[in-house]
Amino acid sequence: MAADPKKDKQSVDADWQSVKPQIHGVNIKLLPTIPDDRGTLCEMYRPAWGVHPDPLVYVYQVTIRPGQIKGWVKHANQDDRIFVSMGTAQVVLYDDRPDSPTKGMLNEFFFSNLNRGLFTIPAGVWHALRAVGTEDVLFINMPNRAYEYADPDKYRLPLNNDVIPFKFK
């Protein structure tokens, strides 16, 4: 007896934007990479895009080795603005904010050299990034607050915990 085929559900609209619900305050702008005979160019951030209203005050670069995970982490006061530049990153977000209209929502996204994007993670949203594949992930963070060495705005949970309903494979 053959199984009944299942019809795909819509995943993107006519402008190739995801139709999946997103956590309140998360903004994603997919950014094209423009190739020519010398290499490529990809813009990372432009205030006119309206991805986040605050000016740039601090920028840093992070790498993640293949198969490794950075997270779970959240900030009480800082919004992250992350651009994935190299490698393939699995980005998982969990909204645990008490007053959020999307409290309890989980989002999962994938960004890579072929699908670059700038995305914001609001303060209070748990997040983890995993390097998928065989090369390092390189991302640039442009948070709306500079890092405070004496009083870091960073809270952590272990990868396996009872707060976030997601387990990495």
Short mmCIF file of C-alpha atoms in Angstrom, two decimals:
data_model
loop_
_atom_site.label_atom_id
_atom_site.label_comp_id
_atom_site.label_asym_id
_atom_site.label_seq_id
_atom_site.Cartn_x
_atom_site.Cartn_y
_atom_site.Cartn_z
CA MET A 1 0.00 0.00 0.00
CA ALA A 2 1.52 3.32 -1.09
CA ALA A 3 1.50 6.33 1.21
CA ASP A 4 -0.62 9.29 0.18
CA PRO A 5 1.55 12.15 -1.09
CA LYS A 6 1.42 15.34 0.93
CA LYS A 7 1.15 18.70 -0.81
CA ASP A 8 3.74 21.33 0.14
CA LYS A 9 2.49 24.34 2.09
CA GLN A 10 3.39 27.87 1.04
CA SER A 11 6.75 28.90 2.52
CA VAL A 12 7.44 32.22 0.72
CA ASP A 13 5.46 34.96 -1.01
CA ALA A 14 5.98 36.32 -4.54
CA ASP A 15 8.86 38.51 -3.26
CA TRP A 16 10.57 35.45 -1.71
CA GLN A 17 9.81 36.61 1.83
CA SER A 18 9.04 33.87 4.34
CA VAL A 19 5.37 33.54 5.28
CA LYS A 20 6.20 31.82 8.61
CA PRO A 21 5.20 33.86 11.68
CA GLN A 22 8.12 35.65 13.31
CA ILE A 23 8.85 36.60 16.89
CA HIS A 24 7.70 40.16 17.63
CA GLY A 25 10.56 42.61 17.03
CA VAL A 26 12.64 40.28 14.84
CA ASN A 27 13.40 41.90 11.48
CA ILE A 28 15.16 40.18 8.59
CA LYS A 29 16.53 41.78 5.44
CA LEU A 30 17.94 39.38 2.88
CA LEU A 31 20.96 40.93 1.18
CA PRO A 32 22.10 40.02 -2.33
CA THR A 33 25.73 39.21 -3.04
CA ILE A 34 26.85 40.82 -6.28
CA PRO A 35 29.57 38.90 -8.17
CA ASP A 36 31.90 40.20 -10.86
CA ASP A 37 35.15 39.01 -12.42
CA ARG A 38 37.15 40.22 -9.39
CA GLY A 39 35.03 38.72 -6.58
CA THR A 40 31.86 39.72 -4.75
CA LEU A 41 30.32 42.63 -2.84
CA CYS A 42 27.55 42.48 -0.25
CA GLU A 43 26.26 45.43 1.76
CA MET A 44 25.86 44.65 5.48
CA TYR A 45 23.99 47.61 6.95
CA ARG A 46 22.30 50.80 5.87
CA PRO A 47 20.15 52.92 8.21
CA ALA A 48 17.73 53.64 5.34
CA TRP A 49 16.68 49.96 5.38
CA GLY A 50 14.83 50.57 8.65
CA VAL A 51 15.96 47.26 10.18
CA HIS A 52 16.61 48.99 13.52
CA PRO A 53 16.18 52.63 14.59
CA ASP A 54 19.31 53.01 16.77
CA PRO A 55 22.66 54.22 15.34
CA LEU A 56 25.75 52.01 15.13
CA VAL A 57 27.70 52.24 18.40
CA TYR A 58 29.68 48.98 18.54
CA VAL A 59 30.67 46.31 16.00
CA TYR A 60 32.42 42.96 16.45
CA GLN A 61 33.09 39.79 14.48
CA VAL A 62 32.51 36.20 15.66
CA THR A 63 33.41 32.81 14.21
CA ILE A 64 31.86 29.44 15.00
CA ARG A 65 33.74 26.24 14.13
CA PRO A 66 31.90 23.51 12.15
CA GLY A 67 29.33 21.69 14.26
CA GLN A 68 29.75 24.06 17.22
CA ILE A 69 26.97 26.11 18.83
CA LYS A 70 27.09 29.54 20.46
CA GLY A 71 24.14 29.96 22.79
CA TRP A 72 21.75 29.94 24.51
CA VAL A 73 22.14 33.61 25.38
CA LYS A 74 19.89 36.61 25.85
CA HIS A 75 20.36 40.25 26.78
CA ALA A 76 18.20 42.32 29.13
CA ASN A 77 18.90 45.68 27.45
CA GLN A 78 20.71 45.02 24.18
CA ASP A 79 19.27 44.36 20.74
CA ASP A 80 21.59 42.39 18.44
CA ARG A 81 21.86 43.25 14.73
CA ILE A 82 23.65 40.32 13.10
CA PHE A 83 24.97 39.88 9.56
CA VAL A 84 26.04 36.35 8.57
CA SER A 85 28.95 36.75 6.16
CA MET A 86 30.50 33.30 5.62
CA GLY A 87 29.53 29.69 6.20
CA THR A 88 26.07 28.33 6.90
CA ALA A 89 24.44 29.31 10.19
CA GLN A 90 21.38 27.81 11.81
CA VAL A 91 19.84 30.57 13.93
CA VAL A 92 17.27 29.59 16.57
CA LEU A 93 15.32 32.20 18.55
CA TYR A 94 12.95 31.71 21.48
CA ASP A 95 10.70 34.48 22.81
CA ASP A 96 10.54 34.26 26.60
CA ARG A 97 9.58 37.93 27.19
CA PRO A 98 6.66 38.11 29.65
CA ASP A 99 4.77 40.93 27.86
CA SER A 100 5.51 39.91 24.26
CA PRO A 101 2.60 39.11 21.90
CA THR A 102 4.71 36.20 20.62
CA LYS A 103 5.73 34.82 24.05
CA GLY A 104 6.52 31.12 23.65
CA MET A 105 7.20 31.36 19.89
CA LEU A 106 10.25 29.64 18.42
CA ASN A 107 11.86 30.69 15.10
CA GLU A 108 14.52 28.85 13.11
CA PHE A 109 16.39 30.45 10.18
CA PHE A 110 19.33 29.52 7.97
CA PHE A 111 21.76 32.06 6.51
CA SER A 112 24.82 31.41 4.33
CA ASN A 113 27.15 32.91 1.72
CA LEU A 114 24.34 32.18 -0.77
CA ASN A 115 21.59 33.59 1.48
CA ARG A 116 23.11 36.49 3.38
CA GLY A 117 20.96 38.53 5.67
CA LEU A 118 20.87 41.15 8.38
CA PHE A 119 18.56 40.30 11.25
CA THR A 120 17.69 41.83 14.61
CA ILE A 121 17.20 39.98 17.87
CA PRO A 122 15.34 42.07 20.46
CA ALA A 123 16.44 42.21 24.08
CA GLY A 124 14.93 39.34 26.07
CA VAL A 125 14.87 36.84 23.18
CA TRP A 126 16.99 33.72 23.70
CA HIS A 127 19.22 32.86 20.74
CA ALA A 128 21.72 30.28 19.58
CA LEU A 129 23.73 29.96 16.37
CA ARG A 130 25.17 26.71 15.03
CA ALA A 131 27.71 26.25 12.23
CA VAL A 132 26.18 23.82 9.73
CA GLY A 133 28.46 22.12 7.24
CA THR A 134 32.23 21.88 6.98
CA GLU A 135 33.40 25.50 7.23
CA ASP A 136 33.47 28.13 9.95
CA VAL A 137 30.59 30.56 10.25
CA LEU A 138 31.61 34.21 10.39
CA PHE A 139 29.13 36.80 11.54
CA ILE A 140 29.27 40.50 12.38
CA ASN A 141 27.23 41.85 15.31
CA MET A 142 26.30 45.54 15.45
CA PRO A 143 24.36 45.71 18.75
CA ASN A 144 22.60 48.89 19.80
CA ARG A 145 24.72 49.09 22.97
CA ALA A 146 28.46 48.77 23.48
CA TYR A 147 29.69 45.88 25.61
CA GLU A 148 30.12 46.78 29.28
CA TYR A 149 33.20 44.93 30.51
CA ALA A 150 32.43 45.37 34.24
CA ASP A 151 28.72 44.53 33.91
CA PRO A 152 28.00 42.35 30.85
CA ASP A 153 24.38 42.33 29.65
CA LYS A 154 24.53 38.61 28.92
CA TYR A 155 22.52 35.75 30.41
CA ARG A 156 23.18 32.10 29.52
CA LEU A 157 21.43 28.74 29.63
CA PRO A 158 22.95 25.34 28.84
CA LEU A 159 22.10 23.91 25.40
CA ASN A 160 19.76 21.37 26.97
CA ASN A 161 17.42 23.06 29.42
CA ASP A 162 13.78 23.15 30.54
CA VAL A 163 13.12 26.74 29.35
CA ILE A 164 13.61 26.50 25.57
CA PRO A 165 11.57 23.87 23.68
CA PHE A 166 14.31 23.10 21.12
CA LYS A 167 17.04 20.49 20.96
CA PHE A 168 19.91 20.73 18.47
CA LYS A 169 20.47 17.54 16.44
#
